[in-house]
Every structure is written in C-alpha cells, then in structure tokens.
Short mmCIF file of C-alpha atoms and ligand atoms in Angstrom, two decimals:
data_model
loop_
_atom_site.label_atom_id
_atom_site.label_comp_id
_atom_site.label_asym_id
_atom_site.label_seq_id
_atom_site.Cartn_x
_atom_site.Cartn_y
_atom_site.Cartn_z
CA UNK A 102 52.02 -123.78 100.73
CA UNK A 103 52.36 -126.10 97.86
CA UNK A 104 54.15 -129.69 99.09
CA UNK A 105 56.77 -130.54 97.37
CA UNK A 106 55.60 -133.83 95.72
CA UNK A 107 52.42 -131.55 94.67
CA UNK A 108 52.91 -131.66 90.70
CA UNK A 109 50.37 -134.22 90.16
CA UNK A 110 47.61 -133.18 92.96
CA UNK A 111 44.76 -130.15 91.98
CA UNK A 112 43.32 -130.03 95.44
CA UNK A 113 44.56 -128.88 98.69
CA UNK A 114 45.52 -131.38 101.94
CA UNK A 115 43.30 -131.69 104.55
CA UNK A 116 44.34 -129.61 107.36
CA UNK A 117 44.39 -132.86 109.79
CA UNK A 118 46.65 -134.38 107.24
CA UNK A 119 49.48 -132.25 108.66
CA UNK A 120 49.13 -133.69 111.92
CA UNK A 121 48.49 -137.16 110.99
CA UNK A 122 50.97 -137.35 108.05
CA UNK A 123 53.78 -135.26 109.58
CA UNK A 124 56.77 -136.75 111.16
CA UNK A 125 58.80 -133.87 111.78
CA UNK A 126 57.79 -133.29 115.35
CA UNK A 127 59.81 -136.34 116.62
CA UNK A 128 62.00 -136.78 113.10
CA UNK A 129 63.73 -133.62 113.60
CA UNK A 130 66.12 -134.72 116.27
CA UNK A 131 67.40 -136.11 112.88
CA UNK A 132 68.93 -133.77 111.74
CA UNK A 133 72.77 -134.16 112.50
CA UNK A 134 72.20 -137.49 110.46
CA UNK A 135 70.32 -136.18 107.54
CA UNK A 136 72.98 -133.41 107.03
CA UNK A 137 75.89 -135.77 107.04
CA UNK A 138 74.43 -137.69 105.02
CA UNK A 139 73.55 -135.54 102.49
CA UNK A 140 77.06 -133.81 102.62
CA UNK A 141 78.12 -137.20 101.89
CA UNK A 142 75.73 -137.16 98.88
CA UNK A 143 76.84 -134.40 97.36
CA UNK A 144 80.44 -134.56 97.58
CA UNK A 145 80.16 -137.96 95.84
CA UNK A 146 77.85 -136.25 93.22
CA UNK A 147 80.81 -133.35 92.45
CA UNK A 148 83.06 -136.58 92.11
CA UNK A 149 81.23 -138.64 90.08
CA UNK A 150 80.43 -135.32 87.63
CA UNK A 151 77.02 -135.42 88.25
CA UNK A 152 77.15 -132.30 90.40
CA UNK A 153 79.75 -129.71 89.44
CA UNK A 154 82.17 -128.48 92.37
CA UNK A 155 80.30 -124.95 92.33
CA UNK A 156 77.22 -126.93 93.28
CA UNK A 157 78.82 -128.94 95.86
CA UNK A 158 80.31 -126.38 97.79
CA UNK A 159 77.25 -124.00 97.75
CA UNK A 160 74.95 -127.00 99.15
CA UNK A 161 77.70 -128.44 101.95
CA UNK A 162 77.89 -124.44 102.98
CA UNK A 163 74.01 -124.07 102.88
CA UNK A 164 73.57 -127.27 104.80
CA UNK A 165 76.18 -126.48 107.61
CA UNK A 166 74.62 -123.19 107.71
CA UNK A 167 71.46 -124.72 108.50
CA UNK A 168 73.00 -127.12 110.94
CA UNK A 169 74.22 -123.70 112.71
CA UNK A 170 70.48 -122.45 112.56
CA UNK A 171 68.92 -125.31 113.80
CA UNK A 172 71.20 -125.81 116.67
CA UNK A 173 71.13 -122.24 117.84
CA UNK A 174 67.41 -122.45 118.00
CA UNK A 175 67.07 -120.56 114.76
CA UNK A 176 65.73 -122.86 112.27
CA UNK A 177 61.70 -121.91 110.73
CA UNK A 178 59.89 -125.44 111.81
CA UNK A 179 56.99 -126.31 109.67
CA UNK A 180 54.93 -128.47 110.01
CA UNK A 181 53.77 -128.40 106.69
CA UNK A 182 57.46 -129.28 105.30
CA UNK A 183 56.20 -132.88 106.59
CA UNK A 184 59.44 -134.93 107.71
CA UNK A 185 63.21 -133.62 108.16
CA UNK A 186 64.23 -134.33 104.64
CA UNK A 187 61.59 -131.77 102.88
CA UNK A 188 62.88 -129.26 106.10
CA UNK A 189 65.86 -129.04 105.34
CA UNK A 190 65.87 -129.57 101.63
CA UNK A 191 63.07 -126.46 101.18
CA UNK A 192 65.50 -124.29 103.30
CA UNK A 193 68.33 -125.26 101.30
CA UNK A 194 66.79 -124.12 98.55
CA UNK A 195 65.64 -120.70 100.24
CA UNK A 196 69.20 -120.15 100.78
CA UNK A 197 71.41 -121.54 97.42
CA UNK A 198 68.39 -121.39 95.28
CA UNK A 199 68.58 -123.64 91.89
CA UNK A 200 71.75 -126.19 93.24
CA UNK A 201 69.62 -127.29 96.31
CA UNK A 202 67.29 -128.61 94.03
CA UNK A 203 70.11 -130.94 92.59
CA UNK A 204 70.81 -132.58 95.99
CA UNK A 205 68.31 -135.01 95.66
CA UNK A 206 69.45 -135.92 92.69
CA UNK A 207 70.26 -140.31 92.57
CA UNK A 208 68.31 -140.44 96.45
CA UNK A 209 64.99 -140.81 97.61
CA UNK A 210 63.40 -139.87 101.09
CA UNK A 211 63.57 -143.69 101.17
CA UNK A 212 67.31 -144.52 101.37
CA UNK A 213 68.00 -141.09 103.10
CA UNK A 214 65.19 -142.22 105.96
CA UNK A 215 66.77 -145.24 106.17
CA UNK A 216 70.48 -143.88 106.34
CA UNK A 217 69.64 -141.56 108.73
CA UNK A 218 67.69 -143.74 111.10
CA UNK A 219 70.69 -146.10 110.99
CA UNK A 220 73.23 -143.48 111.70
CA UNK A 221 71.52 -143.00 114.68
CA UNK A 222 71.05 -146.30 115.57
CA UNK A 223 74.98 -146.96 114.97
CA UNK A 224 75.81 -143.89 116.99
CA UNK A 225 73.20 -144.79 119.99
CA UNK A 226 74.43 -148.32 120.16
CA UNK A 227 78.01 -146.69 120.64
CA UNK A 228 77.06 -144.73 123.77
CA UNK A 229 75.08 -147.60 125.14
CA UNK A 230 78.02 -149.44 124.67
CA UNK A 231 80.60 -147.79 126.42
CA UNK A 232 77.74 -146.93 129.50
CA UNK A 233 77.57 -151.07 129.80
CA UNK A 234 80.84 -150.97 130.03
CA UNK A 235 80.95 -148.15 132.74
CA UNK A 236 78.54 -150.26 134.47
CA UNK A 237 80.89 -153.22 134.33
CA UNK A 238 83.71 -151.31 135.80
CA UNK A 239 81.47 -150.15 138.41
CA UNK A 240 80.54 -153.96 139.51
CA UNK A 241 84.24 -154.96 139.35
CA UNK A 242 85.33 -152.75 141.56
CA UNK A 243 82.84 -153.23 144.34
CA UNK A 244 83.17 -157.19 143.58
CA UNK A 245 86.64 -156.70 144.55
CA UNK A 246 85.84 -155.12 147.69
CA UNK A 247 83.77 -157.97 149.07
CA UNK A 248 85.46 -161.33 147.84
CA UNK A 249 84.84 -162.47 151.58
CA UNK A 250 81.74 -160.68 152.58
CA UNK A 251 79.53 -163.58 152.61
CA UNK A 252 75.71 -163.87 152.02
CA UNK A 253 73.30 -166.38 151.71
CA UNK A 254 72.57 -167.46 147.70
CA UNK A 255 69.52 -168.26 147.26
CA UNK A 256 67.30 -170.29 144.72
CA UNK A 257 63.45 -169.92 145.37
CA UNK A 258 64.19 -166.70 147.59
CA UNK A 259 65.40 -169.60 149.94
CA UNK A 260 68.17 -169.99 151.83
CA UNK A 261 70.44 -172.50 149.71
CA UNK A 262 74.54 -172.32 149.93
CA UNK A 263 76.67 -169.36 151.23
CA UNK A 264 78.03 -167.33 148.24
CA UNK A 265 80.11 -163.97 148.37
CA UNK A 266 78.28 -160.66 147.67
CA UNK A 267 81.39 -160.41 145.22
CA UNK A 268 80.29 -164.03 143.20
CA UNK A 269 76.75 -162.43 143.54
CA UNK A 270 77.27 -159.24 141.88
CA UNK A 271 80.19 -160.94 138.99
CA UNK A 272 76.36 -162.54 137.71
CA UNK A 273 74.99 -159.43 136.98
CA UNK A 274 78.93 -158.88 135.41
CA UNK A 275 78.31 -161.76 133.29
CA UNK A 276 74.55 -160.55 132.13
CA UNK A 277 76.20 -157.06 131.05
CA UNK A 278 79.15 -158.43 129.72
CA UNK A 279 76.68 -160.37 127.36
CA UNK A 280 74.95 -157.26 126.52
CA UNK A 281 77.97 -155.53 125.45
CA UNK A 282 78.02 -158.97 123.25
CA UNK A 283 75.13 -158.38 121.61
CA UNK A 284 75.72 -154.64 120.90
CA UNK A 285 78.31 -155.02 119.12
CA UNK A 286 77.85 -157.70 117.26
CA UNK A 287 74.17 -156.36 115.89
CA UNK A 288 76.48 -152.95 115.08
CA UNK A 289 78.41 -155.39 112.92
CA UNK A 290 76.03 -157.06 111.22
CA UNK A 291 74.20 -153.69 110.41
CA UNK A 292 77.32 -150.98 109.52
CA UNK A 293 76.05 -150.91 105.85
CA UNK A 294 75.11 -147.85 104.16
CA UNK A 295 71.95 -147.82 102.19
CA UNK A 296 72.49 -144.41 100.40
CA UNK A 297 71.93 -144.33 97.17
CA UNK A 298 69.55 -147.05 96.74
CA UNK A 299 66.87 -144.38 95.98
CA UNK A 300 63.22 -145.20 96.23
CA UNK A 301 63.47 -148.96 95.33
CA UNK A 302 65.30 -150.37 92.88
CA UNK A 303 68.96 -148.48 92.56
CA UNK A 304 69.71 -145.52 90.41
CA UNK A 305 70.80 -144.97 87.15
CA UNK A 306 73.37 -142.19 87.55
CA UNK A 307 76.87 -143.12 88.00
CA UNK A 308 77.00 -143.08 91.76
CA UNK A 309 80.02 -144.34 93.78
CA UNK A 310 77.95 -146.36 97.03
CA UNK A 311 81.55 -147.34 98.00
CA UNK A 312 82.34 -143.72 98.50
CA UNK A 313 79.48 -142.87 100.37
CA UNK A 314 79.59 -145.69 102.57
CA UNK A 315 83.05 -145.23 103.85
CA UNK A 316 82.33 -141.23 104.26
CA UNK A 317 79.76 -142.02 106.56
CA UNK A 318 82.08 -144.62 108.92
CA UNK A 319 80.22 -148.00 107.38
CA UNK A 320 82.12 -151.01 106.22
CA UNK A 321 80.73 -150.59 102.75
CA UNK A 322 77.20 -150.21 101.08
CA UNK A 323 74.11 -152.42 101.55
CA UNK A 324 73.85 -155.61 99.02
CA UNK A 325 70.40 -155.24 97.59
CA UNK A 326 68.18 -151.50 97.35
CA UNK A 327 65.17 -153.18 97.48
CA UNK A 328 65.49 -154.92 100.77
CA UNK A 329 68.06 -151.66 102.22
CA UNK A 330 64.94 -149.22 102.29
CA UNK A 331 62.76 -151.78 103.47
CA UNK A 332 64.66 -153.81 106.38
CA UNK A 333 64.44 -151.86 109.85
CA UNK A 334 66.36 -154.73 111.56
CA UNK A 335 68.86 -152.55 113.10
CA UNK A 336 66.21 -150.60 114.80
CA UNK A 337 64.48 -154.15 115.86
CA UNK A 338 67.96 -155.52 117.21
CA UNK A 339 68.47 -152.39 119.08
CA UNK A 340 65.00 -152.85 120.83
CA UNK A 341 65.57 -156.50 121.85
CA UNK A 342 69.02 -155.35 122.79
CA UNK A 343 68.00 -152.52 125.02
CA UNK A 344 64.86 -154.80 126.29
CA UNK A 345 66.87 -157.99 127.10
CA UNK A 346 69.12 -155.43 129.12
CA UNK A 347 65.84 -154.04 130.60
CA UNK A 348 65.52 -157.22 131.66
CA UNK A 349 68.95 -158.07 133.42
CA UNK A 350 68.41 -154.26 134.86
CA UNK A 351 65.42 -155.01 136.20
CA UNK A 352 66.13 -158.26 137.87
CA UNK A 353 68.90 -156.30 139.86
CA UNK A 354 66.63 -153.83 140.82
CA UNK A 355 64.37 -156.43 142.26
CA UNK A 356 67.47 -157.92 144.08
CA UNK A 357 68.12 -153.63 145.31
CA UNK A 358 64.28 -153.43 146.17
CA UNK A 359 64.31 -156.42 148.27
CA UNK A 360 67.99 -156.08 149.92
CA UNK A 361 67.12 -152.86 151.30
CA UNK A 362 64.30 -154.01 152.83
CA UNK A 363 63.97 -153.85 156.98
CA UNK A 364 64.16 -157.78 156.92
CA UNK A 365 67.29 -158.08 154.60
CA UNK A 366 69.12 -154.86 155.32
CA UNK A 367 71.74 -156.18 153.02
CA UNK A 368 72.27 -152.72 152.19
CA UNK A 369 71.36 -149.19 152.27
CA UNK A 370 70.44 -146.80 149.63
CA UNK A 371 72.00 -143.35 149.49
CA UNK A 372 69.91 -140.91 150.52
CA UNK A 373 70.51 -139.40 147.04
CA UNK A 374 68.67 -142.03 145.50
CA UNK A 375 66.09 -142.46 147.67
CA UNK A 376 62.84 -140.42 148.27
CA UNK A 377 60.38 -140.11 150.55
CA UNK A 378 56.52 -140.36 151.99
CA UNK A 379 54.02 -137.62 151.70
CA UNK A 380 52.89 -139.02 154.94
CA UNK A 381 54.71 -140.77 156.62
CA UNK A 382 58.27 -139.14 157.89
CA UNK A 383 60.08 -142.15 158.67
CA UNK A 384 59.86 -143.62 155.24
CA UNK A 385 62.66 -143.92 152.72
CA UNK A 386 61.57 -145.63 149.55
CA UNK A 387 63.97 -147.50 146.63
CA UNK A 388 62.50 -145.59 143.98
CA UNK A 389 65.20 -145.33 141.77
CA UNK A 390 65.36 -149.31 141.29
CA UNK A 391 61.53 -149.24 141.10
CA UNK A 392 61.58 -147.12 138.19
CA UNK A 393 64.11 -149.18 136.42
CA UNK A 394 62.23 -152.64 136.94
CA UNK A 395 58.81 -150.54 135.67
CA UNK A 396 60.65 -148.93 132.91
CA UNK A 397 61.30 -152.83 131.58
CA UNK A 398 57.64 -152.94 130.36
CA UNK A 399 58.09 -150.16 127.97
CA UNK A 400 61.53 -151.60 126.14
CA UNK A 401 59.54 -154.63 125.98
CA UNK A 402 56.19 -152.51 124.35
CA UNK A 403 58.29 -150.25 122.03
CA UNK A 404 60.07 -153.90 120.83
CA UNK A 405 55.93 -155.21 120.62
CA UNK A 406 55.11 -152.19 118.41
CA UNK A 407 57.56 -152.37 115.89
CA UNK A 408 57.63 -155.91 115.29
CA UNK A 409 54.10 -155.71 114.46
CA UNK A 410 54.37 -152.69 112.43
CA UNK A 411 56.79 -154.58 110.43
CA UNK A 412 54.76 -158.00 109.99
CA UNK A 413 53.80 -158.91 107.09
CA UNK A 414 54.50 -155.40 105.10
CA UNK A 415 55.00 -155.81 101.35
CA UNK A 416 58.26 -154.25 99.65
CA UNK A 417 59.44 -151.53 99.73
CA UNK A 418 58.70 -149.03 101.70
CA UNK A 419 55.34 -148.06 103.48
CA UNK A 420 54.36 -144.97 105.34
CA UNK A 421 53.43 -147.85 108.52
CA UNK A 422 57.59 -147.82 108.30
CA UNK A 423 57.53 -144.33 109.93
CA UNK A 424 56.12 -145.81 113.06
CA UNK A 425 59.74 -147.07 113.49
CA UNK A 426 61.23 -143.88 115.29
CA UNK A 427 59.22 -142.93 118.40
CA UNK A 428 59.47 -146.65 119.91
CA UNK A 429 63.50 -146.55 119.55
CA UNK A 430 63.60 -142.98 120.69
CA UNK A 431 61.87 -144.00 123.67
CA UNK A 432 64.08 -147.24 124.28
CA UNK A 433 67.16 -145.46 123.56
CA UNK A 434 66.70 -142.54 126.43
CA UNK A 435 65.10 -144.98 128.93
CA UNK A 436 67.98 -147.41 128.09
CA UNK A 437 70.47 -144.65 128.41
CA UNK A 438 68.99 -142.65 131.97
CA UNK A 439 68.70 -146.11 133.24
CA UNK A 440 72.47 -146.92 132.76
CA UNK A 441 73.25 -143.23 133.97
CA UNK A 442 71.50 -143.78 136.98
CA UNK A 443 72.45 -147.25 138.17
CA UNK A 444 76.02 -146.71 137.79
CA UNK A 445 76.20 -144.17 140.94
CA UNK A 446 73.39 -145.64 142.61
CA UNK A 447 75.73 -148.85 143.23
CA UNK A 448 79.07 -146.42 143.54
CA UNK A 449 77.41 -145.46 146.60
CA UNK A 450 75.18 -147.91 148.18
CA UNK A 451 76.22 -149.09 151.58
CA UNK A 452 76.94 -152.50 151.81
CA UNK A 453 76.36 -154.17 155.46
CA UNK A 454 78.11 -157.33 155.92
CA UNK A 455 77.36 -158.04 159.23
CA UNK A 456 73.43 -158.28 158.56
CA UNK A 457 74.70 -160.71 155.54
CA UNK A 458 76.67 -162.70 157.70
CA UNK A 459 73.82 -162.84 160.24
CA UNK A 460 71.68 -164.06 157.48
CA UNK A 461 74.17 -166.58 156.41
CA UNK A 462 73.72 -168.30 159.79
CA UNK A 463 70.10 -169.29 159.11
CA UNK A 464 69.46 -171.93 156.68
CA UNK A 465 71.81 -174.92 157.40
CA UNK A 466 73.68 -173.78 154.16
CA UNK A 467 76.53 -175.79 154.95
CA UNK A 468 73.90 -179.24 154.73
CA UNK A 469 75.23 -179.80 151.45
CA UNK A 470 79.05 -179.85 152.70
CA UNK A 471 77.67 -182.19 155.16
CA UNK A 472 76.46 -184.22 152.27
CA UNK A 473 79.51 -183.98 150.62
CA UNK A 474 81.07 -184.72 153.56
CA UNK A 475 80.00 -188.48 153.65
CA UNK A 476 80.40 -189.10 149.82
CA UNK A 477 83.89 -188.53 150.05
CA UNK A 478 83.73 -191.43 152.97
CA UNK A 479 82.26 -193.80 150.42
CA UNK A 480 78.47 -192.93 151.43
CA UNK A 481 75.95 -192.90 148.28
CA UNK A 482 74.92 -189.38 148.07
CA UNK A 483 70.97 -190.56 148.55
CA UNK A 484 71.54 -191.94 151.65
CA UNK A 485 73.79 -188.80 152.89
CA UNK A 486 70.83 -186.32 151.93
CA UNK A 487 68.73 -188.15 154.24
CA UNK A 488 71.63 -188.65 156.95
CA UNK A 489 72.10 -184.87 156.43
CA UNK A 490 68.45 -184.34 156.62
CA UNK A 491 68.76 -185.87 160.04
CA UNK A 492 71.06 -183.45 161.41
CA UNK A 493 69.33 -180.33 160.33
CA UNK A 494 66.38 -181.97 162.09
CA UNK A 495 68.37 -182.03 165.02
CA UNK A 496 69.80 -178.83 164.77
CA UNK A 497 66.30 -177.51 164.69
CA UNK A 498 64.69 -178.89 167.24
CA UNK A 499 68.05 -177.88 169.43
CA UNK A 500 67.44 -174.11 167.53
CA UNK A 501 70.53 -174.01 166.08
CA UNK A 502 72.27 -173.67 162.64
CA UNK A 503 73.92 -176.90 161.21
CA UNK A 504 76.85 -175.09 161.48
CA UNK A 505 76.62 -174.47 165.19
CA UNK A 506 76.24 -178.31 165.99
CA UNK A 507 78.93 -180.09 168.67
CA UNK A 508 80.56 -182.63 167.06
CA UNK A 509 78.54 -184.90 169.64
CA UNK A 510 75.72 -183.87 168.18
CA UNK A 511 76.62 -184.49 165.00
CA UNK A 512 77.97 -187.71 165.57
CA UNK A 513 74.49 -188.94 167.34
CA UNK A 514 73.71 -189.00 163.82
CA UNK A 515 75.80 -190.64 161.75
CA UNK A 516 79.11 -192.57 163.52
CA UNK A 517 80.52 -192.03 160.41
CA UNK A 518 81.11 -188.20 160.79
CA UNK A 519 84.56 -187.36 162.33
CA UNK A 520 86.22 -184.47 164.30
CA UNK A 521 87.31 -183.06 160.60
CA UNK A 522 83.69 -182.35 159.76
CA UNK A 523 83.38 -179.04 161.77
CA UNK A 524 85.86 -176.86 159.35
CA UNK A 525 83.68 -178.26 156.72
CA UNK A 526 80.68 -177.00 158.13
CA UNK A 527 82.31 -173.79 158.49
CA UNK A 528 80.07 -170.74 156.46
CA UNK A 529 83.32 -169.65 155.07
CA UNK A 530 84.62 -172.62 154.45
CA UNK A 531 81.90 -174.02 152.56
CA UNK A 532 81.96 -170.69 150.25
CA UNK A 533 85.58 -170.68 149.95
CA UNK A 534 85.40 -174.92 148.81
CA UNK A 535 83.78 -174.22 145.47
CA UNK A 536 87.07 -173.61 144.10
CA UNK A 537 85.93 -175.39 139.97
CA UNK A 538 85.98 -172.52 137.34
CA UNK A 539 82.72 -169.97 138.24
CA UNK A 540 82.92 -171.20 141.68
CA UNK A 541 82.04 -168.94 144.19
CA UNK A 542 85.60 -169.36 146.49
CA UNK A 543 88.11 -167.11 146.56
CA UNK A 544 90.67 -168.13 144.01
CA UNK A 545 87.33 -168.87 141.75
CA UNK A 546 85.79 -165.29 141.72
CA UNK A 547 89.42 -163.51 141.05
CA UNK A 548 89.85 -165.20 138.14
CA UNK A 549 86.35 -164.47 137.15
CA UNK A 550 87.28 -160.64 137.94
CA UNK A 551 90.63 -160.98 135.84
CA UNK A 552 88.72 -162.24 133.04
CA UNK A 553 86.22 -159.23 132.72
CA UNK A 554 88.89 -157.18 133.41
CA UNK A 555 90.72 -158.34 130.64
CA UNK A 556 87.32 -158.71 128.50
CA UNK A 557 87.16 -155.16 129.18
CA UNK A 558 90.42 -153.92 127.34
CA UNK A 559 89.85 -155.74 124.24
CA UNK A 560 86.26 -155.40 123.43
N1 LIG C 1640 59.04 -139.37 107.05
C1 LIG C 1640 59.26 -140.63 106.43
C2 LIG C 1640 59.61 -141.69 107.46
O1 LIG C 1640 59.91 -141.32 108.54
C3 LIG C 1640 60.40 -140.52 105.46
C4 LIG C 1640 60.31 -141.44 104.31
C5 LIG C 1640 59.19 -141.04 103.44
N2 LIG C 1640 59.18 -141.72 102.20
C6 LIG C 1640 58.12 -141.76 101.46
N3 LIG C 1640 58.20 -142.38 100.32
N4 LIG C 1640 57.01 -141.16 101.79
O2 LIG C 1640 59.53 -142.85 107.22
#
C-alpha cells in the first residue's frame, strides 16, 4: 500500500521499516484524544469557512463512527498506516471519501501528536490526582485512630524520641499532600493547546486557536508553534511527578517491609496482600510493598530515557520525539496500580500497639526530657547531656529503661533532679510535651489532621 506522504518517493519501504518506524502498536491507545481533537478541528474549520458545514458533519459522524469501531474491537489495524493519525485519517477517508481528506487541512501530525499526547497527559494527571487524594483520606482516617498509640521514632533506624503512629503516618500525609502540589500545579502550567500550530511555524488559513483551545478544556492556545510541537515538558513533569511519588511510595513501603517483620511486629499484613513460599509453609511475605519500592526504579528509568531523548534535539520536531510515549505509558499505569493498591493495603493492615508500646520501652527515649528537664533548672544543656548520659548508664547497667528508674536512682545522679521528674520521664508524657506546631502531642497532630482535612476540600 502506498503511504500517505508517498508523492515524492519511487521505491518501496523496507519491510523492517514498518516495525522500526511504526508507532501505532503503543500510539493507538490514542485514540479517544486524536478524535477529539480532530472533532475540535473541524468544527472550527466549518466556522472559520474553511470547511463547509456538509464537510463538518460528514467527518465528526465518520470519526465517531470510527470511535464506535475501534472500541467495539472492530477497527482494521495496520501496521502499515504507521501512527494513529494516518489510522484513522485513511479510514476516514474509506468511509466519507473526498471531505476526510480536508481534515488535515491548517494541522500537521506535529501539533496533533503533540495535542494528543497532552490530552492524555492532562487527563492522567487528573486521575492520579484524585487517587493521591484517596490515599490522603485513607492516612487521615487511620491517623485519627491512633493519636495515642505510641511508637518509637527513629532517626538512623535507632531508637530516638517516642512519637505516635498517628504523627508517623501525617509524614507520609505531608509527602502526598505535596504531590498533589505538584500535580496540579505542572497541569497549570501546561493546559495550553498546541492545535493548529501545524508542522512548525503556524498556518496561514484563518484558524480560530482560541476556539480550539477552549473546545478541548485548555485555558487558551500555546504562545509560540515552533516551541508547542517541540516542548514535551508536560510529559517530563509528569515523570518526575510520578517518580518523586515513587519515591515517597517507596520509602513507606520500606517502613511496611520492615514493620511487619518478626522483630518489629508493628503490624500485620492482610492476608490479601500477602503471598506465600513455594517451600516453606509458614512463610507470609510483604510482597505487595516490595513491588512498590522495586517499581521506583522504573519511574526513575522512564524519567532517565526521556530526558535524554530530549537533550540537545534541534527544533522542531524529530522522529527521536516519538520515544516520548512508552516511558509515560509505563509511569502512568505503574503510578496508577501502585496508588490502587496501597490504598486498601493500609485500609486493612492490622495495627498492634502493644508490640509498639513494648518497643517504646527500649531506648531511654525519654533521655532528652531528662535533658530538658535540667535546662529548665538553669543547667547548660552540655552539661545535662552528659548528666543525662549518666543516668542511662545507670539504667543500663541496672537493665532498665530510663523511664523505669526510682527517683533514688535518679537522684544518685544529679541532686538536682526532683520528685517532679518521673511524669516527665513518662513515654506518654514525653510524646504528648511536643505540643509547638508539627509536634508530635496530641493537640499538635489534630491540628495537623484539621489542616489536611481542610487542604483536602479546597484543592
Ligand atoms: N508518530 C509520531 C510520533 O509519535 C507522530 C508525529 C509524526 N510527525 C512527523 N513529522 N513524522 O511522534
């Protein structure tokens, strides 16, 4: 079959240049956007005269007739036809004859690849949007389940002050809530319609770009053609975007991995997202959070590969551009099965407090309340680390927890240290002291709940 851009070429493709060339096998899940947009097109086209209204309505009913087709399973794919553009366009033809050829018409493959692509991109960052925020709600209301289930924070994996598993999981709030941030605002920057920029340097038919742009939901049209079918930005954002919350995914994982451990046992995993040994019978594995700190490395790769296919490319367009779609299909469903699956793998995780409390009473975490302690009786807080120091010496050679020492005992250290120290020491009470805006106390983490809460409605 003769390609469509053929008029100028006497010998036949190679047969590998099909396969090589050809992005239709992955650019065809396209198609929703490429028909929209070229409905867009051509209703703008009857407006503007270009097109007369017989020709408009015979390509929108061609085009939702092929919409039908391909969704029902229906639609011829060739290979051959190279990308979705020339797919649809020859079958437009095949169907309305002469007008179909008058769709492309003020366009190139160039702005309609690039308005396509970002419809999906705009459309994508929607859904990963609202997921975040399912994910959000989902960590609220566990946090508010366990503003006094206490555990030990750590820094270094080590023991350091007793936090709440609430104030724990409001972090991983914070990370998403960020997220959400940076969603939306790269959606901002990018809701510009490049149609009708055509190959390069604009058109001269009468278009209406304003039109167009607010048919197709964007805040107006592009500000220069020659960087519009050039700039894949939007597709880079969204890769960073969906990496960086890779990242924050994958660091809870770690922290899922590691809870449900036999020497934490900070929680369980539901059987239903758990698996288990070939082998061995007894064994019940976290492979669900496993997957989702592995599947980090590929947002980060597919982010690699495009920023690299885009370095140092000349204007305007180059075929190395069609690189840009299999990396941000691939970040897009691992982003998206990753949200879908961490959402009701934390609904219904079993938290165990008392193994968190148990935990909490190893450490001394309470040695910096002790420290504390003595500043506020006028000792300079250099010399009350090392007088603290002291007593968690002494409390382990007695094999006890700070927290656990007589006020005797305590007092053999430092005369200084009075019968009010002991409801300082206190696990609780130490958590429930950080009462300063992102504190981990009580008062400090429901206001940090009320404020994503309230995040939530307005964003
Ligand atoms: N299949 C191409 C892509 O995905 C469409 C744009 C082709 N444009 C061109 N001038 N060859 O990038």
């Amino acid at each position: 079959m003769a390609k469509m851009w053929s008029g100028r070429f006497s010998q036949e493709v190679s047969s590998l240049l099909d396969e090589f060339n050809a992005s239709l096998p992955f650019d065809k899940k396209l198609y929703a956007q490429d028909i929209a947009g070229s409905i867009a097109h051509a209703k703008m086209l009857g407006k503007q005269g270009i097109l007369d209204q017989k020709e408009v309505e015979a390509i929108i009913q061609g085009l939702q007739q092929i919409q039908r087709e391909i969704e029902e399973g229906k639609f011829c794919w060739d290979i051959g036809d190279e990308d979705i553009h020339m797919a649809i366009e020859k079958r437009l033809t095949q169907l309305i004859g002469d007008a179909g050829k008058k769709l492309h018409t003020a366009r190139s493959r160039n702005d309609q690849v690039a308005l396509d692509f970002r419809l999906y991109v705009q459309e994508q960052t929607r859904e990963l949007i609202a997921l975040l925020k399912e994910l959000i709600e989902t960590i609220l209301s566990i946090a508010k389940e366990h503003t006094q289930t206490i555990m030990p924070g750590m820094t270094h994996l080590q023991h350091a002050q007793p936090i709440s598993f609430a104030y724990h999981l409001l972090a991983y709030g914070a990370m998403f809530k960020r997220d959400v941030e940076r969603f939306v605002s790269s959606y901002e920057r990018h809701n510009y319609s490049p149609l009708g920029c055509a190959a390069l340097a604009g058109t001269p038919h009468p278009i209406d770009r304003e039109e167009t742009a607010r048919e197709l939901g964007f805040q107006g049209p592009t500000l220069n053609c020659l960087d519009s079918v050039s700039d894949r930005d939007f597709a880079l954002e969204l890769l960073f975007n969906i990496a960086t919350m890779m990242m924050h995914i994958s660091r809870l994982a770690e922290e899922l991995i590691i809870w449900s451990t036999q020497e934490f046992g900070f929680i369980t995993i539901s059987d239903a997202y758990a698996t288990g040994s070939s082998i061995m019978p007894q064994k019940k594995n976290p492979d669900v959070p496993e997957l989702l700190r592995g599947k980090t490395g590929r947002a980060y790769g597919n982010l690699m590969a495009l920023l690299t296919v885009m370095k140092g490319l000349p204007l305007a367009y180059n075929k190395d551009m069609q690189e840009d779609k299999e990396v941000v299909f691939d970040s897009v469903a691992t982003g998206m099965i990753s949200l879908k699956i961490l959402i009701p793998l934390l609904k219904t995780m079993e938290v165990n407090r008392e193994r968190m409390a148990q935990a909490v009473e190893q450490g001394h975490l309470s040695a910096t309340d002790l420290a504390d302690y003595l500043v506020e009786r006028g000792v300079p807080f250099r010399q009350a680390h090392f007088i603290t120091g002291k007593a968690v010496a002494l409390a382990e050679s007695l094999g006890k927890d700070l927290s656990q020492l007589s006020l005797e005992e305590l007092r053999s250290v430092d005369e200084r240290i009075g019968a009010d120290v002991q409801e300082r020491l206190n696990l609780f009470a130490s958590m429930n002291a950080r009462k300063t805006p992102g504190g981990t106390a009580q008062e400090a983490v429901a206001d940090q709940i009320a404020a994503l809460e309230r995040w939530l409605q307005e964003v």
